[in-house]
Amino acid sequence: MSGATPGSAELAAITNDFMRRMSQGLAALANAGEVTIGSSAKEAVFTEDKITLYRYRPSEVVAPENRVHTPVLISYALVNRPYMMDLQADRSLIRGLLQRGVDVYLIDWGYPDGADRYLALEDYVLRYMSHCVDFVRKASGQDRINLLGVCQGGSMSLCYAALHPQRLRNLITMVTPVDFHTPENLLTKWAKHVDVDALVAATGNVSGEALNALFVSLMPFRLNSQKYVDLLHQLNDPNTSAAALENFLRMEKWIFDSPDQAGEMFRQFLTLFVKQNRLSKGTLEVGGRKVDLKQITMPVLNIYAMQDHLVPPSSSKPLGELTGSSDYSTHEFQGGHIGIYVSGTAQRQIPDKIAGWLRERDRS
Amino acid sequence: MTESKNDGSDWIQAWIEQQREQLRRAGMPGADAASTGGPQSEGVSDQYRDLGMRWLEAGQSYLQGWQQFAQRSAGGETPLKFGEEMLNAWQGTWAGAASAGEGATRQFADLISRMPALGLAREQTEAWRELLAAQAEYQHLEQELRTVWSKVQTDALAMLEAAIRERRAKHGAAPGIDDYRELYNLWVECGEKVFAQVAHSESYCKLQAQLGNAAIRLKTRQQAVLERTLKQFDLPTRSELNTVHKQMRELRERIATLESQLAAARGEERS
């Protein structure tokens, strides 16, 4: 710009200062080491194809009378990795549950590759999930266990619960989309005109990188730019701890550690759930069997986040009207889709809510 | 750090103008506040016109080379008439394209795509022609989406300016923005507001999906050309692997059915 322009000298000075801060932040970032993920001890107890069922080591300090006797099986979404549930010691829903006497199992869906492109909804619900449930039932010696579904894993859990209600004592859904056609559902609007059949025919599996790009493009200014500028700015602050930088990097790893999606499963999910909204309409079939949510008669706890931009509350709330449960509860969390697992408020609220709710229904 | 003195902060207006200037240079539509939402910018047209002229120059050199060759072959006689006609046609095509302000590459691809494939290489030609057409379609839609994104940026800048004016009106001469980062955060906020409105619109949803579908068609055409090459070297293709995977899946389902029947016969519970 010309030096004669009013304010240009001041702008140059301010810009230089901003860039200097960014450069110093980058230098600090270059010194950051690798981050570790996960905090709670666990062991693989069952595997099938690429999936692994983990059992977390129960806390030894919880008195027997305070334990929840029925184990809970966590079914995470297929997008992103389930270690979000146990990211680090002070950001771990699983640790919180273990400390409150809950026996926790978790399904890790693994990383599908080209050989898995024909895995379908029925494989995930009626084979993998079903086999994991059966394993936990057998290992715990209980006919019915607790199932906790997260996001897309919650939608799959609803299918399983409707098809096998006799195997579940309680069902918990977290940030789970049920009605995909509410006005706030931006992903549904974007998917409306996409030729999913052609997409899967051309790509086989759908790449995790492509999905990352999609999710980031929901809020492009914030997610492509602002959060990094904020980080670099914070790194100039002598009060910013090394732990804060590690937290950021750990979260960054989780966000972009996205498995590819098995092609056929992706095609079915986008077509049947997202585009045709069959789960809430009651017209969904899995393996030739109709998914009737009225068959879900066990107690249900539906937890959703009020500022969720991926699964808006309006998408989760209709579950109350759709299940056949006479014991239906909700918990509204003041936060977003990720904050519900990692925020300080979440650490205080969510494990307490879940463990308390399960304990009340443990022997009912 | 250097802070604004809140003295009316001319630097903010200077920054906004700087951003507009960058958008203007990039040929983004609406960079000029007065022309926001107007026709495609001059910058983009210029780029296409330049491209067209380069094609024209290349074509003239090529045909002139042939003319010289023909002259030498004919012992120094006048240039071949067909050469002149082709040169005129070539000039007419590209000069027309350039003057109309359309992309020369697109016109050329369009010309090729309308020619019928013939002869021994008919199938290969057709595959390549389809690939070219898919690529042209993709590039066209990508440009359309870029235009929308550019408008989001310029509208965000206009919203930012309005927000600063509003602050000035509330707080007197000083806009209440003390440093660059505060201005940046306000710009992000404006950007997300503008984008959220666009992102929920039917036209954007449709355009984004159209681009995605075009990308899929392009990939399919690329695969077709690639698989043809792989077959020539007797290398396995994705299509063949898909067939194998389908067969494996069918076998697996049959085994599972047999296992279920066996378990049922034994009185065991199965899923």
XYZ file of C-alpha atoms in Angstrom:
635
model
C 0.000 0.000 0.000
C 1.099 3.582 -0.461
C 2.632 5.262 2.554
C 0.317 8.183 1.959
C -2.804 6.154 2.720
C -4.256 7.204 6.088
C -3.495 4.605 8.727
C -1.108 2.593 6.580
C 1.898 3.156 8.824
C -0.072 2.131 11.873
C -1.415 -0.883 10.025
C 2.102 -1.901 9.048
C 3.259 -1.665 12.656
C 0.314 -3.643 13.977
C 0.673 -6.260 11.249
C 4.363 -6.629 12.009
C 3.639 -7.091 15.675
C 0.997 -9.698 14.887
C 3.352 -11.560 12.565
C 6.133 -11.411 15.149
C 3.836 -13.051 17.682
C 2.861 -15.697 15.169
C 6.526 -16.406 14.388
C 7.381 -16.733 18.055
C 4.440 -19.052 18.462
C 5.653 -21.189 15.571
C 9.096 -21.410 17.148
C 7.532 -22.584 20.405
C 5.418 -25.091 18.480
C 8.521 -26.519 16.833
C 9.806 -27.509 20.270
C 6.685 -29.457 21.170
C 7.241 -33.194 21.455
C 4.998 -36.141 20.639
C 1.808 -36.543 22.616
C 0.509 -39.702 24.214
C -3.102 -40.795 23.946
C -5.212 -42.676 26.449
C -4.935 -42.934 30.193
C -6.794 -45.989 31.463
C -5.436 -49.515 31.450
C -7.279 -51.884 29.135
C -6.904 -55.266 27.513
C -8.185 -56.726 24.275
C -10.635 -59.503 25.139
C -12.155 -60.307 21.747
C -11.301 -59.684 18.108
C -13.083 -60.345 14.831
C -11.743 -59.199 11.477
C -10.489 -55.665 12.162
C -12.574 -54.950 15.236
C -11.286 -55.272 18.795
C -13.293 -55.412 22.002
C -11.478 -53.898 24.985
C -12.216 -54.229 28.656
C -10.953 -51.433 30.885
C -9.398 -52.478 34.166
C -11.982 -51.798 36.890
C -10.979 -49.389 39.597
C -9.703 -51.170 42.705
C -10.599 -48.359 45.062
C -14.362 -48.556 44.569
C -16.092 -50.476 47.345
C -18.101 -53.483 46.139
C -21.372 -51.970 47.347
C -20.738 -48.921 45.157
C -20.109 -50.853 41.975
C -22.535 -51.029 39.066
C -22.843 -54.747 38.565
C -24.027 -54.734 34.976
C -21.182 -53.912 32.583
C -21.555 -51.187 29.995
C -20.488 -51.685 26.385
C -19.552 -48.528 24.492
C -20.265 -48.431 20.758
C -18.457 -45.489 19.244
C -19.012 -43.938 15.804
C -17.232 -45.334 12.763
C -15.841 -41.892 11.932
C -12.927 -40.903 14.166
C -11.322 -43.098 16.783
C -12.886 -44.155 20.078
C -9.946 -42.983 22.200
C -11.850 -39.701 22.469
C -13.599 -41.465 25.356
C -10.280 -41.798 27.191
C -8.109 -39.061 25.721
C -6.012 -38.249 28.797
C -6.267 -38.596 32.548
C -8.172 -35.375 33.169
C -10.307 -35.669 30.021
C -11.744 -39.147 30.127
C -15.341 -40.244 30.313
C -14.155 -43.819 30.710
C -11.890 -42.993 33.644
C -14.795 -41.130 35.229
C -17.042 -44.182 34.849
C -14.379 -46.551 36.215
C -13.898 -44.316 39.255
C -17.628 -44.562 39.883
C -17.618 -48.329 39.839
C -18.756 -49.004 36.274
C -17.311 -52.003 34.416
C -16.476 -50.644 30.942
C -16.062 -52.412 27.605
C -15.449 -50.590 24.317
C -15.677 -51.621 20.660
C -12.811 -50.377 18.497
C -14.019 -50.654 14.905
C -10.462 -50.439 13.534
C -9.369 -49.058 10.179
C -11.279 -50.620 7.252
C -9.259 -51.136 4.081
C -10.057 -52.077 0.508
C -11.005 -55.614 1.490
C -13.802 -54.249 3.697
C -15.615 -52.199 1.092
C -18.627 -54.501 1.076
C -19.119 -54.489 4.858
C -22.713 -53.425 5.367
C -24.953 -52.154 8.157
C -25.953 -55.707 8.994
C -22.291 -56.668 9.446
C -21.771 -53.908 11.953
C -25.043 -54.318 13.862
C -25.938 -57.986 13.569
C -22.452 -59.441 13.462
C -19.773 -57.281 15.110
C -21.921 -55.477 17.661
C -23.976 -58.559 18.343
C -20.880 -60.702 18.891
C -19.423 -58.104 21.257
C -22.654 -57.965 23.250
C -22.696 -61.750 23.458
C -19.077 -61.809 24.588
C -19.754 -59.314 27.404
C -22.907 -61.187 28.445
C -20.950 -64.404 28.658
C -17.886 -62.877 30.347
C -19.994 -61.109 32.982
C -22.405 -63.984 33.440
C -25.363 -61.679 32.848
C -28.156 -62.167 30.342
C -28.569 -58.439 29.797
C -25.951 -55.731 29.681
C -25.883 -51.942 29.319
C -25.203 -50.436 25.898
C -23.870 -46.896 25.429
C -23.914 -45.611 21.845
C -22.058 -42.509 20.753
C -23.092 -40.388 17.739
C -23.347 -42.748 14.734
C -22.571 -45.580 17.169
C -25.723 -44.468 18.973
C -27.801 -44.825 15.818
C -26.402 -48.339 15.369
C -27.092 -49.068 19.053
C -30.719 -48.063 18.540
C -30.932 -50.575 15.698
C -29.411 -53.289 17.844
C -31.618 -52.448 20.832
C -34.742 -52.591 18.654
C -33.733 -55.955 17.198
C -32.420 -57.540 20.429
C -34.181 -55.805 23.330
C -34.002 -58.931 25.469
C -30.210 -58.700 25.638
C -30.032 -55.177 27.065
C -30.792 -53.952 30.570
C -30.358 -50.234 29.834
C -29.599 -48.115 26.784
C -27.712 -44.818 26.794
C -27.367 -42.655 23.697
C -24.951 -39.743 23.533
C -25.151 -37.003 20.841
C -27.013 -39.515 18.713
C -28.812 -38.489 15.521
C -32.325 -39.945 15.327
C -34.259 -37.540 13.103
C -31.889 -36.488 10.323
C -34.289 -34.048 8.682
C -34.542 -31.242 11.213
C -33.859 -27.726 9.847
C -30.546 -27.324 11.703
C -29.073 -30.465 10.130
C -26.523 -28.942 7.743
C -24.862 -32.249 6.859
C -28.201 -33.613 5.665
C -28.743 -30.570 3.462
C -25.310 -31.006 1.936
C -25.878 -34.716 1.354
C -29.276 -34.223 -0.285
C -28.027 -33.885 -3.881
C -24.936 -36.106 -3.619
C -24.988 -39.244 -5.759
C -23.915 -41.631 -3.007
C -24.211 -44.760 -5.160
C -21.827 -43.309 -7.739
C -19.506 -42.055 -4.997
C -19.096 -45.479 -3.419
C -18.890 -47.205 -6.798
C -16.021 -44.894 -7.749
C -14.134 -44.722 -4.476
C -14.902 -48.029 -2.761
C -14.259 -46.971 0.791
C -14.787 -43.308 1.561
C -11.579 -41.735 2.737
C -11.212 -40.318 6.205
C -9.371 -37.342 4.748
C -12.376 -36.471 2.602
C -14.650 -36.611 5.638
C -12.238 -34.444 7.615
C -12.369 -31.855 4.847
C -16.151 -32.017 4.953
C -16.350 -31.515 8.721
C -13.838 -28.666 8.669
C -15.765 -26.949 5.894
C -18.820 -26.684 8.156
C -17.102 -23.756 9.915
C -14.221 -22.896 7.596
C -13.087 -19.612 9.147
C -12.862 -21.011 12.658
C -11.568 -24.487 11.914
C -9.082 -23.701 9.153
C -7.672 -20.551 10.615
C -8.791 -19.128 13.926
C -7.964 -22.054 16.172
C -4.361 -22.093 14.908
C -3.988 -18.333 15.248
C -5.344 -18.647 18.791
C -2.818 -21.382 19.532
C 0.156 -19.413 18.237
C -1.003 -16.384 20.132
C -1.344 -18.366 23.353
C 2.126 -19.806 22.937
C 3.501 -16.300 23.367
C 1.870 -16.101 26.742
C 4.315 -17.147 29.457
C 1.349 -18.365 31.483
C 0.429 -20.929 28.833
C 1.485 -24.297 30.171
C 3.118 -27.112 28.260
C 0.049 -29.144 29.199
C -2.203 -26.734 27.295
C -0.133 -27.216 24.147
C -0.205 -30.989 24.632
C -3.970 -30.871 25.031
C -4.261 -29.000 21.751
C -1.966 -31.404 19.898
C -3.728 -34.434 21.343
C -7.059 -33.098 20.175
C -5.589 -32.277 16.788
C -4.401 -35.860 16.413
C -7.821 -37.203 17.307
C -9.617 -34.888 14.886
C -7.525 -35.932 11.905
C -6.997 -39.605 12.810
C -10.013 -40.634 10.763
C -10.459 -44.173 9.473
C -11.761 -44.711 5.976
C -15.421 -45.722 5.917
C -16.350 -49.128 4.554
C -18.013 -48.253 1.244
C -21.260 -50.196 1.491
C -21.841 -49.214 5.124
C -21.290 -45.566 4.213
C -23.653 -45.848 1.262
C -26.360 -47.392 3.434
C -25.912 -44.938 6.283
C -26.056 -41.897 4.031
C -28.965 -43.233 1.993
C -31.131 -44.922 4.612
C -30.442 -42.797 7.675
C -29.420 -39.377 6.369
C -31.266 -38.977 3.062
C -34.335 -41.131 3.646
C -34.560 -40.661 7.435
C -35.752 -44.224 7.835
C -34.697 -44.680 11.470
C -37.187 -42.119 12.721
C -39.800 -42.997 10.098
C -39.775 -46.631 11.182
C -39.006 -47.944 7.695
C -35.411 -49.053 8.248
C -34.448 -52.694 7.770
C -31.216 -54.349 8.853
C -30.476 -57.758 7.403
C -34.071 -58.030 6.232
C -35.453 -57.275 9.697
C -37.502 -54.163 10.411
C -36.069 -51.753 12.988
C -39.036 -50.713 15.124
C -37.899 -48.313 17.834
C -41.057 -49.139 19.807
C -39.364 -52.457 20.565
C -36.918 -50.542 22.747
C -38.639 -51.072 26.057
C -35.637 -51.022 28.391
C -34.788 -47.782 30.285
C -33.257 -45.158 27.999
C -31.035 -42.195 28.857
C -30.611 -39.756 25.967
C -27.755 -37.253 26.390
C -27.294 -34.460 23.883
C -25.290 -31.246 23.606
C -27.124 -27.968 23.231
C -24.424 -26.313 21.072
C -23.753 -29.355 18.885
C -23.156 -28.240 15.266
C -22.797 -31.803 13.929
C -25.748 -33.496 15.650
C -28.091 -30.677 16.659
C -30.266 -31.346 19.716
C -33.337 -31.254 17.490
C -32.019 -34.399 15.841
C -31.609 -36.325 19.126
C -34.687 -35.168 21.027
C -37.335 -37.032 18.973
C -36.112 -40.329 20.432
C -38.395 -39.803 23.422
C -41.487 -40.050 21.217
C -40.189 -42.959 19.190
C -39.110 -45.586 21.737
C -41.414 -47.923 23.561
C -39.624 -47.277 26.859
C -41.675 -46.228 29.879
C -38.477 -45.133 31.630
C -37.051 -42.462 29.328
C -34.727 -39.734 30.636
C -32.744 -36.957 28.991
C -29.736 -34.905 29.953
C -29.016 -31.609 28.229
C -25.351 -30.725 28.239
C -24.395 -27.087 27.759
C -21.615 -27.516 25.230
C -20.721 -28.925 21.838
C -20.236 -32.274 20.154
C -16.656 -32.636 21.399
C -16.940 -30.637 24.600
C -19.309 -33.267 25.963
C -16.271 -35.554 26.346
C -13.367 -33.275 27.014
C -14.543 -30.090 28.698
C -14.089 -29.542 32.405
C -17.861 -29.315 32.856
C -18.294 -32.631 31.101
C -15.799 -34.324 33.447
C -17.902 -33.182 36.385
C -21.348 -33.868 34.952
C -21.421 -36.727 32.471
C -19.792 -39.641 34.359
C -21.822 -38.744 37.456
C -25.025 -38.644 35.461
C -24.403 -41.952 33.681
C -23.097 -43.865 36.686
C -25.906 -42.587 38.911
C -28.565 -43.405 36.332
C -27.166 -46.906 35.798
C -26.855 -47.587 39.521
C -30.521 -46.732 40.061
C -31.467 -49.288 37.403
C -28.833 -51.881 38.104
C -31.082 -54.537 39.554
C -34.463 -53.408 38.307
C 3.414 -4.624 21.250
C 2.161 -1.800 19.102
C -1.383 -0.962 20.009
C -3.921 1.251 18.339
C -4.433 4.459 20.185
C -8.193 4.281 19.618
C -7.946 7.581 17.815
C -10.344 6.576 15.090
C -7.985 3.818 13.959
C -7.395 4.569 10.348
C -5.334 1.395 10.260
C -8.496 -0.706 10.363
C -9.873 1.000 7.279
C -6.445 0.649 5.696
C -6.507 -3.089 6.454
C -9.947 -3.474 4.939
C -8.804 -1.665 1.794
C -5.700 -3.854 1.701
C -7.877 -6.985 1.767
C -10.113 -5.601 -0.968
C -7.079 -4.843 -3.084
C -5.862 -8.426 -2.695
C -9.230 -9.770 -3.706
C -9.265 -7.412 -6.693
C -5.853 -8.647 -7.779
C -7.018 -12.228 -7.443
C -9.882 -11.361 -9.755
C -12.486 -12.193 -7.175
C -15.970 -10.902 -7.860
C -17.437 -8.335 -5.566
C -14.034 -7.279 -4.227
C -15.055 -3.755 -5.045
C -17.843 -2.898 -2.634
C -19.680 -1.126 -5.456
C -19.643 -4.213 -7.691
C -20.554 -6.802 -5.059
C -22.808 -9.412 -6.636
C -22.090 -8.061 -10.123
C -20.922 -9.903 -13.228
C -17.742 -11.965 -13.365
C -14.691 -9.841 -12.700
C -12.404 -8.439 -15.348
C -9.500 -10.347 -13.788
C -10.949 -13.740 -14.563
C -11.878 -12.681 -18.111
C -8.359 -11.368 -18.640
C -6.894 -14.675 -17.552
C -8.999 -16.562 -20.052
C -8.266 -14.023 -22.797
C -4.527 -14.341 -22.141
C -4.804 -18.108 -22.288
C -6.702 -17.864 -25.572
C -4.063 -15.611 -27.097
C -1.294 -17.986 -26.060
C -3.132 -20.839 -27.770
C -3.533 -18.639 -30.838
C 0.164 -17.835 -30.980
C 1.073 -21.498 -30.562
C -1.347 -22.487 -33.327
C -0.006 -19.862 -35.725
C 3.590 -21.001 -35.228
C 2.581 -24.609 -35.747
C 0.718 -23.942 -38.992
C 3.344 -21.547 -40.268
C 5.863 -24.354 -39.799
C 3.703 -26.601 -41.945
C 3.355 -23.878 -44.570
C 7.131 -23.489 -44.797
C 7.494 -27.243 -45.087
C 4.912 -27.299 -47.899
C 6.622 -24.429 -49.697
C 9.948 -26.215 -49.612
C 8.336 -29.431 -50.838
C 6.699 -27.625 -53.753
C 9.936 -25.959 -54.827
C 9.178 -22.468 -53.522
C 5.610 -22.102 -54.789
C 2.914 -20.141 -52.952
C 1.676 -21.508 -49.636
C -0.906 -24.276 -49.704
C -4.478 -23.035 -49.656
C -5.616 -25.589 -47.120
C -2.986 -24.216 -44.744
C -4.449 -20.737 -45.041
C -7.947 -22.011 -44.440
C -6.881 -23.911 -41.371
C -4.955 -20.959 -40.113
C -8.004 -18.759 -40.565
C -10.207 -21.298 -38.808
C -7.721 -21.591 -35.999
C -7.461 -17.844 -35.668
C -11.203 -17.487 -35.818
C -11.787 -20.093 -33.139
C -9.349 -18.682 -30.636
C -9.791 -15.045 -31.408
C -13.542 -15.582 -31.025
C -13.087 -17.424 -27.790
C -10.789 -14.748 -26.448
C -13.058 -11.893 -27.457
C -16.048 -13.623 -25.921
C -14.059 -13.837 -22.716
C -14.478 -17.606 -22.402
C -11.846 -20.142 -21.447
C -9.832 -21.351 -24.433
C -9.107 -24.643 -22.725
C -12.780 -25.233 -22.236
C -13.556 -24.496 -25.866
C -10.830 -26.817 -27.050
C -12.039 -29.603 -24.786
C -15.553 -28.991 -26.043
C -14.386 -29.272 -29.654
C -12.604 -32.558 -29.001
C -15.531 -33.955 -27.051
C -17.918 -33.390 -29.995
C -15.789 -35.302 -32.499
C -16.924 -38.888 -33.100
C -14.320 -41.532 -32.189
C -13.184 -43.577 -35.222
C -10.946 -46.468 -36.252
C -8.749 -48.925 -34.390
C -8.271 -46.607 -31.433
C -11.962 -45.814 -31.242
C -12.507 -47.252 -27.728
C -9.388 -45.607 -26.287
C -10.267 -42.300 -27.916
C -13.746 -42.456 -26.507
C -12.422 -43.196 -23.008
C -10.048 -40.241 -23.205
C -12.731 -38.016 -24.656
C -15.049 -38.853 -21.760
C -12.234 -38.135 -19.377
C -11.661 -34.724 -20.958
C -15.341 -33.897 -20.806
C -15.512 -34.909 -17.150
C -12.480 -32.790 -16.395
C -13.952 -29.763 -18.139
C -17.214 -30.177 -16.255
C -15.374 -30.471 -12.958
C -13.250 -27.382 -13.619
C -16.290 -25.361 -14.591
C -18.154 -26.252 -11.392
C -15.053 -25.744 -9.287
C -14.789 -22.236 -10.675
C -18.433 -21.614 -9.817
C -17.868 -22.729 -6.239
C -14.730 -20.595 -5.987
C -16.832 -17.633 -7.046
C -19.301 -18.318 -4.233
C -16.486 -18.634 -1.691
C -14.961 -15.425 -2.952
C -18.247 -13.649 -2.497
C -18.430 -14.999 1.062
C -15.041 -13.420 1.707
C -15.953 -10.071 0.256
C -19.326 -10.022 1.997
C -17.560 -10.884 5.261
C -15.311 -7.909 4.718
C -18.318 -5.657 4.099
C -19.988 -7.005 7.252
C -16.799 -6.325 9.189
C -16.760 -2.754 7.971
C -20.402 -2.321 8.982
C -19.682 -3.811 12.407
C -16.844 -1.346 12.953
C -19.031 1.541 11.862
C -21.680 0.361 14.296
C -19.134 0.302 17.094
C -17.979 3.773 16.162
C -21.553 4.978 16.286
C -21.932 3.472 19.746
C -18.589 4.452 21.237
C -17.789 7.681 19.456
C -14.807 8.021 17.134
C -12.898 5.034 18.524
C -14.154 1.690 17.212
C -13.119 -0.139 20.387
C -10.719 -2.468 18.601
C -7.290 -2.362 20.148
C -5.171 -4.721 18.136
C -4.942 -6.831 15.033
C -6.092 -10.007 16.726
C -9.304 -8.423 17.898
C -9.933 -7.257 14.366
C -9.081 -10.741 13.085
C -11.507 -12.383 15.525
C -14.249 -10.009 14.468
C -13.506 -10.853 10.825
C -13.773 -14.602 11.605
C -17.086 -14.005 13.335
C -18.387 -12.096 10.293
C -17.054 -14.788 7.949
C -18.831 -17.576 9.808
C -22.077 -15.606 9.887
C -21.992 -15.007 6.140
C -20.945 -18.574 5.385
C -23.624 -20.105 7.648
C -26.288 -18.283 5.653
C -24.811 -19.399 2.336
C -24.129 -22.959 3.503
C -27.778 -23.567 4.429
C -29.081 -22.241 1.100
C -30.486 -24.688 -1.428
C -28.371 -23.221 -4.229
C -25.116 -23.775 -2.330
C -26.109 -27.305 -1.260
C -26.897 -28.089 -4.881
C -23.712 -26.544 -6.279
C -21.488 -28.273 -3.751
C -23.157 -31.614 -4.499
C -22.870 -31.022 -8.247
C -19.149 -30.441 -7.844
C -18.848 -33.597 -5.739
C -20.759 -35.596 -8.332
C -18.562 -34.171 -11.105
C -15.471 -35.197 -9.135
C -16.885 -38.712 -8.893
C -17.493 -38.841 -12.652
C -13.960 -37.607 -13.281
C -12.515 -40.268 -10.990
C -14.592 -42.956 -12.730
C -13.235 -41.867 -16.135
C -9.690 -41.823 -14.799
C -10.158 -45.324 -13.436
C -11.445 -46.533 -16.802
C -8.377 -45.213 -18.631
C -6.028 -46.552 -15.962
C -7.613 -50.001 -15.889
C -7.268 -50.278 -19.665
C -3.525 -49.648 -19.275
C -3.186 -52.101 -16.392
C -4.875 -54.825 -18.433
C -2.324 -54.352 -21.202
C 0.389 -55.323 -18.697
C -1.731 -58.153 -17.215
C -1.826 -56.378 -13.866
C -4.821 -56.785 -11.528
C -7.397 -54.020 -11.525
C -9.707 -52.692 -8.824
C -12.705 -54.060 -10.724
C -11.233 -57.551 -10.622
C -10.495 -57.223 -6.920
C -14.073 -56.090 -6.344
C -15.292 -59.259 -8.011
C -13.105 -61.354 -5.708
C -14.293 -59.474 -2.625
C -17.916 -59.941 -3.621
C -17.355 -63.655 -4.071
C -15.655 -63.875 -0.672
C -18.525 -62.037 0.953
C -21.077 -64.389 -0.587
C -19.085 -67.400 0.597
C -18.854 -65.938 4.073
C -22.604 -65.355 4.220
C -23.226 -68.931 3.159
C -20.877 -70.221 5.874
C -22.605 -68.022 8.486
C -25.995 -69.375 7.410
C -24.730 -72.932 7.672
C -23.244 -72.220 11.124
C -26.546 -70.728 12.283
C -28.424 -73.769 11.059
C -25.938 -76.015 12.810
C -26.223 -74.027 16.049
C -30.004 -74.099 15.823
C -29.876 -77.843 15.428
C -27.758 -78.004 18.592
C -30.154 -75.678 20.425
C -27.649 -72.803 20.807
C -28.588 -69.137 20.673
C -27.334 -67.235 17.651
C -27.626 -63.639 16.539
